Short mmCIF file of C-alpha atoms in Angstrom, two decimals:
data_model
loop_
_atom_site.label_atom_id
_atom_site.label_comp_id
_atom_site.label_asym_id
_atom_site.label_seq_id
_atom_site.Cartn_x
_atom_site.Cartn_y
_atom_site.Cartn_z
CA UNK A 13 103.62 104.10 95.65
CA UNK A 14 103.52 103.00 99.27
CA UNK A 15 104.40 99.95 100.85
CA UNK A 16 100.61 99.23 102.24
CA UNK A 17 99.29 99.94 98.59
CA UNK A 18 101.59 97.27 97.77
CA UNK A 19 100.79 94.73 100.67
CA UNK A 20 96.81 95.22 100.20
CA UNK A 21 96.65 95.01 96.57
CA UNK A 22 96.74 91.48 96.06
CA UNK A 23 93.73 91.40 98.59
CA UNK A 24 91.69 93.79 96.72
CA UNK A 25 92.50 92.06 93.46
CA UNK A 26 91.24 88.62 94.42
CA UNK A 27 87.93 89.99 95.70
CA UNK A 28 87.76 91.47 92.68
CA UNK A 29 88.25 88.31 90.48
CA UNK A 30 85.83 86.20 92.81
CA UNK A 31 82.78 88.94 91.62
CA UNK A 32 81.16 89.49 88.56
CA UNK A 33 78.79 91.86 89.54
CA UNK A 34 80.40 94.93 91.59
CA UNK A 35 79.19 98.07 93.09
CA UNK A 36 80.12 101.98 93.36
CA UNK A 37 78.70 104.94 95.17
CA UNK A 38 79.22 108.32 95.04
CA UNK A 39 79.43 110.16 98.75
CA UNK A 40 76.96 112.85 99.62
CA UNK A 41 78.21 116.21 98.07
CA UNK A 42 80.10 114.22 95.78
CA UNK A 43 83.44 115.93 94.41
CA UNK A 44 85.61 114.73 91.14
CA UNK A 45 88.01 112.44 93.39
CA UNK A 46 84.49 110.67 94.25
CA UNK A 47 82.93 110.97 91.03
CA UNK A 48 86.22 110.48 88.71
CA UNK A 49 87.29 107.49 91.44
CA UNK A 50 84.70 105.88 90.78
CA UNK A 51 84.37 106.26 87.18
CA UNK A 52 87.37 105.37 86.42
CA UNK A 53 87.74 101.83 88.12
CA UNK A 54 83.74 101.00 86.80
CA UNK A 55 85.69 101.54 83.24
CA UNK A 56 88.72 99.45 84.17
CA UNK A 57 86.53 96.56 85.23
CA UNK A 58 84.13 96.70 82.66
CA UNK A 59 87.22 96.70 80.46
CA UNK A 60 87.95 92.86 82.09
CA UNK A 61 84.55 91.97 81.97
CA UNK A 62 83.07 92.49 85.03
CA UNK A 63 79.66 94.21 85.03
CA UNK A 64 79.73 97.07 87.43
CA UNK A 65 76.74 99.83 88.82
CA UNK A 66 77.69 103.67 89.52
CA UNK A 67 75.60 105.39 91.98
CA UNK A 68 74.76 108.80 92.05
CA UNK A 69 74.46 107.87 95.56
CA UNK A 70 72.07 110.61 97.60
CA UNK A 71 73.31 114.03 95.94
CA UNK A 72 72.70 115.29 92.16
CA UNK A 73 75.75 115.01 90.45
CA UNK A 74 76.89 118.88 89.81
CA UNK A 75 77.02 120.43 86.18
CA UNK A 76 80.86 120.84 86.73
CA UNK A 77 81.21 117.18 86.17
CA UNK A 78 78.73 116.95 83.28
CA UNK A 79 81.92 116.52 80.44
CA UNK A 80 83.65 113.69 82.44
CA UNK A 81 84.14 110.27 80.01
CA UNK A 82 81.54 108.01 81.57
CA UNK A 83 79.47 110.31 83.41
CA UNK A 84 76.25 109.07 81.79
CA UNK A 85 76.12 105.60 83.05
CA UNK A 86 76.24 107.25 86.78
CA UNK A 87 73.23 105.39 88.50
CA UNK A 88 70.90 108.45 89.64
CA UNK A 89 69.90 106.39 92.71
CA UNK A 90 71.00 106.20 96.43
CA UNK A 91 72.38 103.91 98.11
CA UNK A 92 69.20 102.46 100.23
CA UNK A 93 67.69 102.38 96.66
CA UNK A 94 69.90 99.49 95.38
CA UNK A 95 69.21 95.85 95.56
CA UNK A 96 72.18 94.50 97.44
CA UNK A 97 71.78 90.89 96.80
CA UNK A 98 72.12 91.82 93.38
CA UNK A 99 75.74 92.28 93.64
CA UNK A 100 79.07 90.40 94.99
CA UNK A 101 81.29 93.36 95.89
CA UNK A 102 81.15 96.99 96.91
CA UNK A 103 84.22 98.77 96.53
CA UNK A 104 83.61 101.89 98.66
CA UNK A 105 86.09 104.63 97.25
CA UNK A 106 86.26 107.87 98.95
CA UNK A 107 84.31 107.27 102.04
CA UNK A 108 85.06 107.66 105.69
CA UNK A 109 82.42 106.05 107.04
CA UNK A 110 78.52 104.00 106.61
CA UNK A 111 77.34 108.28 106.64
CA UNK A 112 79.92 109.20 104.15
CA UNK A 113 77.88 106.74 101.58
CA UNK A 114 74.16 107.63 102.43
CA UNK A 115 72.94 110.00 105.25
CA UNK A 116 69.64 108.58 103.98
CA UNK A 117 69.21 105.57 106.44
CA UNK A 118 70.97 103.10 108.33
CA UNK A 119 72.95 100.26 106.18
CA UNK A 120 73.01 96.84 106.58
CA UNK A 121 75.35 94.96 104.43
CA UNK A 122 74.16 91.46 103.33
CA UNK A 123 76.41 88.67 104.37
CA UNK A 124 76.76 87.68 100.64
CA UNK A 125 77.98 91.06 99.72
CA UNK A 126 82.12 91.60 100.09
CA UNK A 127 82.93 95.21 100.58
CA UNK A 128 86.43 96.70 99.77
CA UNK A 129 86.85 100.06 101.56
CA UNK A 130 89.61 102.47 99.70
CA UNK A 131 90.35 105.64 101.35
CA UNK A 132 93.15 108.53 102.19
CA UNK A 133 91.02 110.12 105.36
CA UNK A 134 92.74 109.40 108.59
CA UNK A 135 89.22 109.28 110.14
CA UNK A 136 88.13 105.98 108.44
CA UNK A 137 86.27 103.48 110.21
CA UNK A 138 87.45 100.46 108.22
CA UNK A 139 83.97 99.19 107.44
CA UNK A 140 84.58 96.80 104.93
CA UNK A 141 86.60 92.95 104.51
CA UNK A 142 89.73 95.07 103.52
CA UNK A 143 90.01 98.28 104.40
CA UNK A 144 93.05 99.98 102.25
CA UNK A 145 92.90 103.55 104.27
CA UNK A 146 96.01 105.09 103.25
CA UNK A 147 96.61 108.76 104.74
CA UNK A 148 100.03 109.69 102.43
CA UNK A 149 98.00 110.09 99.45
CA UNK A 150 96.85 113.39 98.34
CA UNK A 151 93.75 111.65 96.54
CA UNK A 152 91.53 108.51 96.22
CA UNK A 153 92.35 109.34 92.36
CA UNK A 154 95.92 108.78 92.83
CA UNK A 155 95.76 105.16 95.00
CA UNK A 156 93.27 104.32 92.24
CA UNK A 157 96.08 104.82 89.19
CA UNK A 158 98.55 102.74 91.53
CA UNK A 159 96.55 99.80 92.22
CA UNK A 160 95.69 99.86 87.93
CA UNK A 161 99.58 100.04 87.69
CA UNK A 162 100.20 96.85 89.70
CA UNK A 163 97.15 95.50 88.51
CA UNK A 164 98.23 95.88 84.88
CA UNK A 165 95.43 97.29 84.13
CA UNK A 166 95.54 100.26 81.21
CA UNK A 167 95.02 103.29 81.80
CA UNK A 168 92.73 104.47 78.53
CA UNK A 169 92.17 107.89 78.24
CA UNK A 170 88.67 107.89 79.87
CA UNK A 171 90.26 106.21 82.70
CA UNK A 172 93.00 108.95 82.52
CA UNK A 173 90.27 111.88 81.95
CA UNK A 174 88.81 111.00 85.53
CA UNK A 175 91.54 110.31 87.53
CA UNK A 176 93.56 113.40 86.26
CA UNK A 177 90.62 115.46 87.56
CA UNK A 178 90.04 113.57 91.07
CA UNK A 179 93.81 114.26 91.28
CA UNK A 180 93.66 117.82 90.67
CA UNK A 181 90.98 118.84 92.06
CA UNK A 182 91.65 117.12 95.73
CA UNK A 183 95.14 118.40 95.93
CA UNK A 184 93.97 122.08 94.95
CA UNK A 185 94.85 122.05 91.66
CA UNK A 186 98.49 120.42 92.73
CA UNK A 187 99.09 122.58 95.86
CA UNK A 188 98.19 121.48 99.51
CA UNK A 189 100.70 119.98 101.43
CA UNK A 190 100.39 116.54 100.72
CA UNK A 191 100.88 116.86 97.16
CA UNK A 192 103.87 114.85 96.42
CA UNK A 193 106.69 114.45 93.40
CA UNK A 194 104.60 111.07 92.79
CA UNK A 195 101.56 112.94 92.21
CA UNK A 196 103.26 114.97 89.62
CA UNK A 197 104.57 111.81 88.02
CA UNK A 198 101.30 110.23 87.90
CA UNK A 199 99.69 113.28 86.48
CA UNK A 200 102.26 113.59 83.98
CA UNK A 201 101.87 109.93 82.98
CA UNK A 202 97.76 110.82 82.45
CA UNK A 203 98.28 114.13 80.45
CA UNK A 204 100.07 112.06 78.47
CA UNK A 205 97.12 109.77 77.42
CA UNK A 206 94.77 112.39 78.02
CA UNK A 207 96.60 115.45 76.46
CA UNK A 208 93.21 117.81 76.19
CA UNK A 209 93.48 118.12 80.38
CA UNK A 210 93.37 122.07 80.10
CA UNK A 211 90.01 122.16 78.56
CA UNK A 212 88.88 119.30 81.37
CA UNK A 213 89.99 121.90 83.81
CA UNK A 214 88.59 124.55 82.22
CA UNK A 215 85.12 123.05 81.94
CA UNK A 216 84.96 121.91 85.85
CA UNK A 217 85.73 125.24 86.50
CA UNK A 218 83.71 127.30 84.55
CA UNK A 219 80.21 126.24 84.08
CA UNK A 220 78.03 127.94 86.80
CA UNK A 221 74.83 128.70 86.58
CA UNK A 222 73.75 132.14 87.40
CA UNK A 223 72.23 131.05 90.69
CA UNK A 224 76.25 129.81 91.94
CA UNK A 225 77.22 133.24 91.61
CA UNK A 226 74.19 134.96 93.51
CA UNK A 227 74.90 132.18 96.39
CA UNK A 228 78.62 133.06 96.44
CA UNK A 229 77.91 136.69 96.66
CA UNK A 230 74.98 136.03 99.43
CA UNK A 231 77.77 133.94 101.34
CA UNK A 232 80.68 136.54 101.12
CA UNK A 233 78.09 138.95 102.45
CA UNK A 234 76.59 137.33 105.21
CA UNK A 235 80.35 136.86 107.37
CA UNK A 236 80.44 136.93 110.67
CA UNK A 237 83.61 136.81 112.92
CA UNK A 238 83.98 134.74 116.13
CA UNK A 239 86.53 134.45 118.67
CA UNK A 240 88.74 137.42 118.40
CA UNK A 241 88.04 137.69 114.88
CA UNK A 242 90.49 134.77 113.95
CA UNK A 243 87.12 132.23 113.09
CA UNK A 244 84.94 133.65 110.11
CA UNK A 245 81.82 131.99 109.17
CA UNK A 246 79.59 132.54 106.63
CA UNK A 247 75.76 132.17 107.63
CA UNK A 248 73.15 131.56 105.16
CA UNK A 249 69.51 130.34 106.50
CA UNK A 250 67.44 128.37 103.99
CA UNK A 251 64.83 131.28 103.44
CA UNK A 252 67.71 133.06 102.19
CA UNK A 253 67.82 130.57 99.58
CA UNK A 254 64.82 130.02 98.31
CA UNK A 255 64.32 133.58 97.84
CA UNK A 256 66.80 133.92 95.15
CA UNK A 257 65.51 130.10 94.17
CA UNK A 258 69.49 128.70 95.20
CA UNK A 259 69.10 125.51 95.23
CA UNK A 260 71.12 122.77 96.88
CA UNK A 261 73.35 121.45 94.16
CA UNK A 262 74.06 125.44 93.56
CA UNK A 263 75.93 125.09 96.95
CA UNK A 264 77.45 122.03 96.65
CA UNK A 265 80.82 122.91 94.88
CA UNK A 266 81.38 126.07 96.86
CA UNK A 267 85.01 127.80 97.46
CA UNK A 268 83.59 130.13 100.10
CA UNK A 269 85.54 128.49 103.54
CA UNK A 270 88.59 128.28 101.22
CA UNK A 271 87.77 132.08 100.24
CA UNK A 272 87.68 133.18 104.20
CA UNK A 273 90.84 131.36 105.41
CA UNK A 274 92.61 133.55 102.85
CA UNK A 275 92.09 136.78 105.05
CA UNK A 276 95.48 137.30 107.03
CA UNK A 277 94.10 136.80 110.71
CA UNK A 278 91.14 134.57 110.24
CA UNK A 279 92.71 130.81 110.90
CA UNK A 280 89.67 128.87 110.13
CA UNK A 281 86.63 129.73 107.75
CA UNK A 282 83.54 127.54 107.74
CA UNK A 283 80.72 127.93 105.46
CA UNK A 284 77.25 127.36 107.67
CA UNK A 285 74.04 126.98 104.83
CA UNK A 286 71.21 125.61 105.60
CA UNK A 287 70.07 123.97 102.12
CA UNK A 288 67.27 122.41 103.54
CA UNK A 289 65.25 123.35 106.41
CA UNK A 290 66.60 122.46 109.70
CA UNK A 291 69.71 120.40 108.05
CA UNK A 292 73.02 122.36 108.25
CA UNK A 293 75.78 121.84 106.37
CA UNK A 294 79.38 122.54 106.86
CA UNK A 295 82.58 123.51 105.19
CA UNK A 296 85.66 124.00 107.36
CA UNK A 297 89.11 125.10 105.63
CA UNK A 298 91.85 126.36 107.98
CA UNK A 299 95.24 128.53 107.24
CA UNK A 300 97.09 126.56 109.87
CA UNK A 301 95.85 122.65 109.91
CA UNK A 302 99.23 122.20 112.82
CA UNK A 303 97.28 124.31 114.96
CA UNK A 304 93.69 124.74 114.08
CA UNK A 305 92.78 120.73 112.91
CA UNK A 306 89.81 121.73 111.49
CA UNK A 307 88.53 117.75 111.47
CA UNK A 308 89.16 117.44 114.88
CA UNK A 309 85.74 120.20 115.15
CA UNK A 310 83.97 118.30 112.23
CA UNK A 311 85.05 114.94 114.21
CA UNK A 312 83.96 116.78 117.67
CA UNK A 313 80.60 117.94 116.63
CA UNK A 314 79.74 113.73 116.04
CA UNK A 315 78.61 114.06 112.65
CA UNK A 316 81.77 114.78 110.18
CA UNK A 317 84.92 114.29 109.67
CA UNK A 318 87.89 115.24 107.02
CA UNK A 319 91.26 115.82 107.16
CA UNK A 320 93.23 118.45 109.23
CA UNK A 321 92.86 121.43 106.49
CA UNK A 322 89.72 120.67 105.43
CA UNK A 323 86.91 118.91 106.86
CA UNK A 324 83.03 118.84 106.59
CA UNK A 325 79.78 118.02 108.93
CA UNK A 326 76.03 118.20 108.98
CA UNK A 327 74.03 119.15 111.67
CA UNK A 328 70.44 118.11 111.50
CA UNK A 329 68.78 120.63 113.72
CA UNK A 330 67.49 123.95 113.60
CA UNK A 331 69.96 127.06 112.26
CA UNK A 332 70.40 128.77 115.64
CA UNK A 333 70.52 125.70 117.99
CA UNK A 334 73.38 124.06 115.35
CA UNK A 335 75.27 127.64 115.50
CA UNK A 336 75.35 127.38 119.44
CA UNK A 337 76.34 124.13 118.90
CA UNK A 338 78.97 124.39 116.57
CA UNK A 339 80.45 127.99 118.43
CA UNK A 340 80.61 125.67 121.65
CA UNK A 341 82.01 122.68 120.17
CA UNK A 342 85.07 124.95 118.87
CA UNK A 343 85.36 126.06 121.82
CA UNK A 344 85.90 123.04 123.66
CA UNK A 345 88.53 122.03 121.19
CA UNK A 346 90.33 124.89 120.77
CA UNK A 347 90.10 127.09 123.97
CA UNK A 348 92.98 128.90 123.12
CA UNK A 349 90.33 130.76 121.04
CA UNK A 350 88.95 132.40 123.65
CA UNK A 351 85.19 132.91 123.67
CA UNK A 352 83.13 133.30 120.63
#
């Protein structure tokens, strides 16, 4: 546990008592440290009778996540679809930024509403009254169980379901860099309560539709190689899509950048789909985050961010002009590339 969970805690906790009616909301895309984040504290506080609202936010929740304890009362609304004065706190969990909760429309917070930002992406914008943006952490998952420890809140085995997952699934199934002896601890402490975590493993990963596995294949056929062959990108235009009837959500929890940094020689792959026409989205993983900072390109092209091994973006433009755009913007960050 760090020392600024510790200092910001007791912050967070007295917003917290002051409401009785508090708000969550899944980002865009949303993964299990998103999903099980915010499952997990709606559960705790319902638990000490507050009365709390889930949102789907502005993505369908993906099948992969259709076991987790809780899942049903997930709100399937966006953000710009809730009534704000109907509420006393937001605790946004997970989220970067205003875009990183709905690309849907601008937000404008009422005065009346408090709004708790918890976070481990160096690229936060501290939006909210306290803003507990903690970098060390692997997971949102893991700063979640912490602040329930000092909290004294228990950790029930719904609560322990989620936040086992979020854990696992953000630190690569316990192996990127930031993955810590804490976060071993912790997830020792919630297989404990939770003991049946292989088979909550083994239904996240393994229940694709048919269409998943014609998008991967589409995607690990349609690589092209950029600058010296050390930048491979798969490109898939929405036609592509629709012809084999993939549709978004199919491509949401996608391993294909994490497939192409695996290739010896190619330091950063980025998935480039176009799910819907003229809106790009983008997946960056890199082989060598010291070197190739892949969010310093998602931060670069002004409409993502991440961390430095794995990052994300959208590009709201047509497929060719966001390819330029995104080829050049590498460029200018990395011109030790050479040319595309």
């Amino acid at each position: 546990m760090t020392g600024l969970v510790k200092s910001l805690a007791p912050s967070i906790w007295s917003e917290i008592q002051s409401a009785q009616k508090i708000l969550f909301c899944c980002h865009p895309s949303p993964d299990p440290d998103s999903i099980g984040s915010n499952l997990a504290f709606s559960l705790a506080l319902e638990a000490i009778g507050k009365q709390t609202t889930v949102l789907a936010g502005d993505s369908e929740l993906p099948k992969s996540v259709s076991h987790l304890p809780g899942v049903d009362r997930i709100v399937p609304r966006n953000f710009l679809q809730a009534d704000l004065s109907q509420y006393d706190l937001f605790i946004a969990l997970d989220a970067s930024g205003l875009e990183q909760i709905t690309k849907e429309g601008p937000i404008n917070f009422p005065s009346s509403l408090s709004v708790v930002v918890i976070d481990h992406h160096h690229t936060n914008n501290s939006f909210g009254r306290v803003n507990l943006v903690d970098t060390a952490y692997i997971s949102v998952g893991e700063i979640v169980y912490d602040l329930f420890s000092l909290w004294n809140i228990p950790t029930t085995s719904d609560i322990a379901a989620n936040l086992y997952l979020a854990m696992y699934t953000d630190s690569g199934g316990f192996k990127y860099e930031k993955t810590t002896p804490a976060t071993y601890e912790i997830a020792s402490k919630l297989i404990k309560i939770y003991p049946d975590f292989s088979q909550l493993v083994f239904k996240y990963e393994n229940q694709n539709d048919p269409e998943r596995i014609y998008y991967e294949g589409l995607a690990l056929t349609s690589v092209k190689l950029f600058f010296n062959n050390q930048v491979a990108i798969s490109l898939i235009e929405y036609p592509q899509l629709n012809k084999l009837g993939i549709r978004k959500v199919h491509t949401d929890k996608s391993e294909i950048a994490n497939a192409l940094k695996s290739v010896i020689g190619w330091q950063i792959g980025i998935s480039f789909v176009e799910k819907v026409p003229r809106i790009v989205s983008l997946s960056f993983r890199t082989r060598d985050p010291v070197n190739f900072d892949v969010c310093r390109i998602a931060q670069a092209t002004k409409f993502g961010g991440g961390h430095p091994a794995a990052a994300g973006a959208t590009l709201k433009m047509p497929f060719d002009e966001a390819l330029k755009y995104l080829l050049d913007t590498i460029a200018s960050v990395y011109p030790q590339l050479g040319t595309p």
